[in-house]
Amino acid sequence: MNLALLAILIFVIAFLLGSIPFGVIISRLFFKKDIRNEGSGNIGTTNAMRSLGKVGGASVFLLDFGKGLLSGFLGTVFAAMAEPTHGIAAGQFLLSLSFLGCVVGHIYSPWLKFHGGKGIAVAIGALFFVLGVWPSILELALFAVLVLATRYVSVGSIAAAALCPFLSLYLFWGNIPAIAAMTIAALLVIFAHRQNIARLLAHNENRIGAKKEKQAS
């Protein structure tokens, strides 16, 4: 199949998967409220945990993580279709597009007027297929260590996003399109945390356990 067509298809499919706003769906369907009107207003795991409780938060995380996993898996399927004809570099590029598409869809969901979450759960899920198990575990470890050390979820999230381009540079060495797609996705995740970054610089970001109405998610 034509590489350009494969690239368009995997990006669109991953984008649509990523765009499913599970935070909103879970909050409305099972908790009879809109998570966007609760806490920080973010639809991701942290605000879901705070606004919907442990069960609701875990459900949102698993579903967001799952759509990332599915996007990454489909990326491997498309890569396998491309590699016999177009080579390994093409397969890596399609993998990176599955990652980028899912992240973009999650952050800029068309169902929420191009608003959404911050992309961490979906990104980690996709990375298990796009970069592999050990790089993904490394991402999770970095996230966990920094969150435990600082009690800032945003610090762990931003650091994990910043690590992604370096991992892709190592694993996709020389494949500029694939590295570029991974880097764009990471930058979008960091950009989605811009308000958190501003609060960190102003020393008024909320730590885990802080009882405030507005918290980072």
Tab-separated table of C-alpha atoms in Angstrom:
chain	number	residue	atom	x	y	z
A	1	MET	CA	0.000	0.000	0.000
A	2	ASN	CA	1.099	3.564	-0.675
A	3	LEU	CA	3.119	4.935	2.267
A	4	ALA	CA	1.404	8.319	2.216
A	5	LEU	CA	-2.004	6.646	2.453
A	6	LEU	CA	-0.843	4.448	5.332
A	7	ALA	CA	0.519	7.522	7.108
A	8	ILE	CA	-2.750	9.424	6.744
A	9	LEU	CA	-4.816	6.444	7.847
A	10	ILE	CA	-2.836	5.664	10.990
A	11	PHE	CA	-2.723	9.302	12.041
A	12	VAL	CA	-6.481	9.759	11.567
A	13	ILE	CA	-7.359	6.490	13.324
A	14	ALA	CA	-5.048	7.256	16.260
A	15	PHE	CA	-6.384	10.818	16.418
A	16	LEU	CA	-9.976	9.589	16.622
A	17	LEU	CA	-9.076	7.040	19.291
A	18	GLY	CA	-7.208	9.644	21.286
A	19	SER	CA	-10.062	12.105	20.993
A	20	ILE	CA	-12.548	9.935	22.923
A	21	PRO	CA	-13.094	11.987	26.124
A	22	PHE	CA	-13.382	9.181	28.646
A	23	GLY	CA	-13.114	11.599	31.563
A	24	VAL	CA	-16.275	13.366	30.439
A	25	ILE	CA	-18.053	10.125	29.527
A	26	ILE	CA	-17.321	8.448	32.877
A	27	SER	CA	-18.229	11.515	34.924
A	28	ARG	CA	-21.530	12.047	33.128
A	29	LEU	CA	-22.568	8.432	32.761
A	30	PHE	CA	-21.732	7.145	36.228
A	31	PHE	CA	-21.374	10.215	38.439
A	32	LYS	CA	-24.036	12.468	36.900
A	33	LYS	CA	-21.714	15.459	36.647
A	34	ASP	CA	-19.281	16.964	34.168
A	35	ILE	CA	-15.647	16.632	35.193
A	36	ARG	CA	-14.935	19.866	33.324
A	37	ASN	CA	-16.880	21.673	36.047
A	38	GLU	CA	-14.976	19.982	38.859
A	39	GLY	CA	-11.594	20.738	40.408
A	40	SER	CA	-9.149	21.977	37.784
A	41	GLY	CA	-11.634	21.283	34.987
A	42	ASN	CA	-9.201	18.913	33.292
A	43	ILE	CA	-10.536	15.610	31.952
A	44	GLY	CA	-7.462	13.580	32.893
A	45	THR	CA	-6.634	11.101	35.637
A	46	THR	CA	-5.500	13.497	38.363
A	47	ASN	CA	-8.636	15.607	38.287
A	48	ALA	CA	-10.776	12.489	37.858
A	49	MET	CA	-9.212	10.947	40.963
A	50	ARG	CA	-9.894	14.119	42.887
A	51	SER	CA	-13.400	14.750	41.557
A	52	LEU	CA	-14.733	11.230	41.014
A	53	GLY	CA	-12.856	9.279	43.653
A	54	LYS	CA	-10.459	6.368	43.329
A	55	VAL	CA	-12.763	4.172	41.260
A	56	GLY	CA	-13.661	6.959	38.859
A	57	GLY	CA	-10.073	8.130	38.581
A	58	ALA	CA	-8.756	4.621	37.998
A	59	SER	CA	-11.416	4.035	35.343
A	60	VAL	CA	-10.442	7.195	33.483
A	61	PHE	CA	-6.764	6.273	33.671
A	62	LEU	CA	-7.295	2.728	32.398
A	63	LEU	CA	-9.471	3.879	29.509
A	64	ASP	CA	-7.080	6.675	28.499
A	65	PHE	CA	-4.106	4.343	28.870
A	66	GLY	CA	-6.013	1.738	26.866
A	67	LYS	CA	-6.714	4.019	23.931
A	68	GLY	CA	-2.989	4.818	23.882
A	69	LEU	CA	-2.162	1.109	23.893
A	70	LEU	CA	-4.610	0.462	21.060
A	71	SER	CA	-3.197	3.323	19.004
A	72	GLY	CA	0.328	2.006	19.480
A	73	PHE	CA	-0.762	-1.524	18.612
A	74	LEU	CA	-2.402	-0.323	15.413
A	75	GLY	CA	0.822	1.529	14.678
A	76	THR	CA	2.679	-1.796	14.775
A	77	VAL	CA	0.104	-3.306	12.403
A	78	PHE	CA	0.563	-0.473	9.914
A	79	ALA	CA	4.336	-0.633	10.334
A	80	ALA	CA	4.293	-4.357	9.502
A	81	MET	CA	2.313	-3.559	6.359
A	82	ALA	CA	4.826	-0.915	5.252
A	83	GLU	CA	8.174	-2.470	6.118
A	84	PRO	CA	8.300	-5.230	3.450
A	85	THR	CA	7.940	-2.606	0.706
A	86	HIS	CA	9.200	0.634	2.212
A	87	GLY	CA	11.722	-0.513	4.830
A	88	ILE	CA	12.163	-0.263	8.587
A	89	ALA	CA	12.405	3.530	8.558
A	90	ALA	CA	8.900	3.756	7.095
A	91	GLY	CA	7.602	1.409	9.786
A	92	GLN	CA	9.171	3.538	12.498
A	93	PHE	CA	7.585	6.627	10.982
A	94	LEU	CA	4.136	5.042	11.038
A	95	LEU	CA	4.673	4.034	14.650
A	96	SER	CA	5.569	7.610	15.523
A	97	LEU	CA	2.453	8.860	13.737
A	98	SER	CA	0.267	6.552	15.823
A	99	PHE	CA	1.815	8.138	18.896
A	100	LEU	CA	1.456	11.686	17.601
A	101	GLY	CA	-2.111	11.161	16.411
A	102	CYS	CA	-3.282	9.754	19.730
A	103	VAL	CA	-1.657	12.552	21.733
A	104	VAL	CA	-3.034	15.280	19.470
A	105	GLY	CA	-6.517	13.748	19.585
A	106	HIS	CA	-6.466	13.577	23.372
A	107	ILE	CA	-5.244	17.133	23.888
A	108	TYR	CA	-7.365	18.655	21.105
A	109	SER	CA	-10.509	16.540	21.083
A	110	PRO	CA	-12.962	17.657	18.359
A	111	TRP	CA	-15.803	16.417	20.590
A	112	LEU	CA	-14.836	19.019	23.209
A	113	LYS	CA	-14.342	21.960	20.839
A	114	PHE	CA	-10.662	21.014	20.475
A	115	HIS	CA	-9.963	20.983	24.185
A	116	GLY	CA	-9.002	17.908	26.173
A	117	GLY	CA	-6.524	16.392	28.583
A	118	LYS	CA	-2.779	16.737	28.923
A	119	GLY	CA	-1.736	13.544	27.196
A	120	ILE	CA	0.310	11.627	29.769
A	121	ALA	CA	-1.787	8.455	30.176
A	122	VAL	CA	-2.386	8.035	26.444
A	123	ALA	CA	1.257	8.780	25.655
A	124	ILE	CA	2.605	6.170	28.060
A	125	GLY	CA	0.106	3.635	26.750
A	126	ALA	CA	1.144	4.207	23.143
A	127	LEU	CA	4.835	4.126	24.019
A	128	PHE	CA	4.629	0.485	25.089
A	129	PHE	CA	4.205	-0.392	21.419
A	130	VAL	CA	5.962	2.558	19.761
A	131	LEU	CA	9.228	2.495	21.726
A	132	GLY	CA	8.886	-0.812	23.553
A	133	VAL	CA	8.390	-2.055	27.089
A	134	TRP	CA	11.648	-1.007	28.742
A	135	PRO	CA	11.685	2.592	27.474
A	136	SER	CA	8.068	2.889	28.642
A	137	ILE	CA	8.971	1.517	32.069
A	138	LEU	CA	11.803	4.045	32.192
A	139	GLU	CA	9.290	6.803	31.441
A	140	LEU	CA	6.990	5.551	34.190
A	141	ALA	CA	9.878	5.260	36.643
A	142	LEU	CA	10.994	8.827	35.974
A	143	PHE	CA	7.430	10.039	36.421
A	144	ALA	CA	6.937	8.110	39.660
A	145	VAL	CA	10.267	9.105	41.229
A	146	LEU	CA	9.747	12.798	40.552
A	147	VAL	CA	6.144	12.778	41.742
A	148	LEU	CA	7.159	11.030	44.959
A	149	ALA	CA	10.137	13.333	45.456
A	150	THR	CA	8.377	16.618	44.732
A	151	ARG	CA	4.681	15.739	45.268
A	152	TYR	CA	4.014	17.569	42.011
A	153	VAL	CA	2.241	15.438	39.378
A	154	SER	CA	3.057	18.100	36.806
A	155	VAL	CA	6.810	17.805	37.417
A	156	GLY	CA	6.739	14.070	36.734
A	157	SER	CA	4.545	14.575	33.677
A	158	ILE	CA	6.711	17.297	32.142
A	159	ALA	CA	9.916	15.360	32.777
A	160	ALA	CA	8.475	12.188	31.224
A	161	ALA	CA	7.429	14.173	28.151
A	162	ALA	CA	10.877	15.773	27.907
A	163	LEU	CA	12.564	12.356	28.019
A	164	CYS	CA	10.553	11.020	25.076
A	165	PRO	CA	12.471	12.777	22.234
A	166	PHE	CA	15.783	11.514	23.625
A	167	LEU	CA	14.530	7.932	23.766
A	168	SER	CA	13.213	8.200	20.220
A	169	LEU	CA	16.524	9.747	19.100
A	170	TYR	CA	18.306	6.652	20.431
A	171	LEU	CA	15.826	4.051	19.183
A	172	PHE	CA	15.041	5.695	15.825
A	173	TRP	CA	18.568	6.961	15.214
A	174	GLY	CA	18.875	8.669	11.829
A	175	ASN	CA	15.134	8.534	11.109
A	176	ILE	CA	14.424	12.267	11.138
A	177	PRO	CA	10.675	12.077	10.303
A	178	ALA	CA	10.008	9.586	13.106
A	179	ILE	CA	12.069	11.532	15.640
A	180	ALA	CA	10.371	14.765	14.575
A	181	ALA	CA	6.898	13.283	15.075
A	182	MET	CA	7.823	12.006	18.546
A	183	THR	CA	9.345	15.363	19.456
A	184	ILE	CA	6.279	17.297	18.304
A	185	ALA	CA	4.074	15.053	20.440
A	186	ALA	CA	6.311	15.584	23.477
A	187	LEU	CA	6.307	19.355	22.972
A	188	LEU	CA	2.509	19.351	22.733
A	189	VAL	CA	2.288	17.531	26.060
A	190	ILE	CA	4.641	20.059	27.640
A	191	PHE	CA	2.647	22.918	26.090
A	192	ALA	CA	-0.526	21.440	27.558
A	193	HIS	CA	1.150	21.843	30.965
A	194	ARG	CA	1.952	25.526	30.399
A	195	GLN	CA	-0.276	26.688	33.252
A	196	ASN	CA	1.371	24.162	35.560
A	197	ILE	CA	4.778	25.452	34.494
A	198	ALA	CA	3.703	29.025	35.253
A	199	ARG	CA	2.511	27.980	38.702
A	200	LEU	CA	5.733	26.067	39.362
A	201	LEU	CA	7.786	29.139	38.474
A	202	ALA	CA	5.559	31.257	40.716
A	203	HIS	CA	5.885	28.672	43.525
A	204	ASN	CA	2.136	28.226	43.841
A	205	GLU	CA	1.613	24.906	42.081
A	206	ASN	CA	-0.468	22.543	44.193
A	207	ARG	CA	1.168	19.457	45.621
A	208	ILE	CA	-0.468	16.076	46.007
A	209	GLY	CA	-2.688	16.211	49.044
A	210	ALA	CA	-3.148	19.969	48.957
A	211	LYS	CA	-6.775	20.868	49.631
A	212	LYS	CA	-7.528	23.601	47.157
A	213	GLU	CA	-10.347	24.133	44.765
A	214	LYS	CA	-8.096	24.570	41.757
A	215	GLN	CA	-5.384	22.018	41.287
A	216	ALA	CA	-3.184	20.956	38.443
A	217	SER	CA	-4.205	17.886	36.574
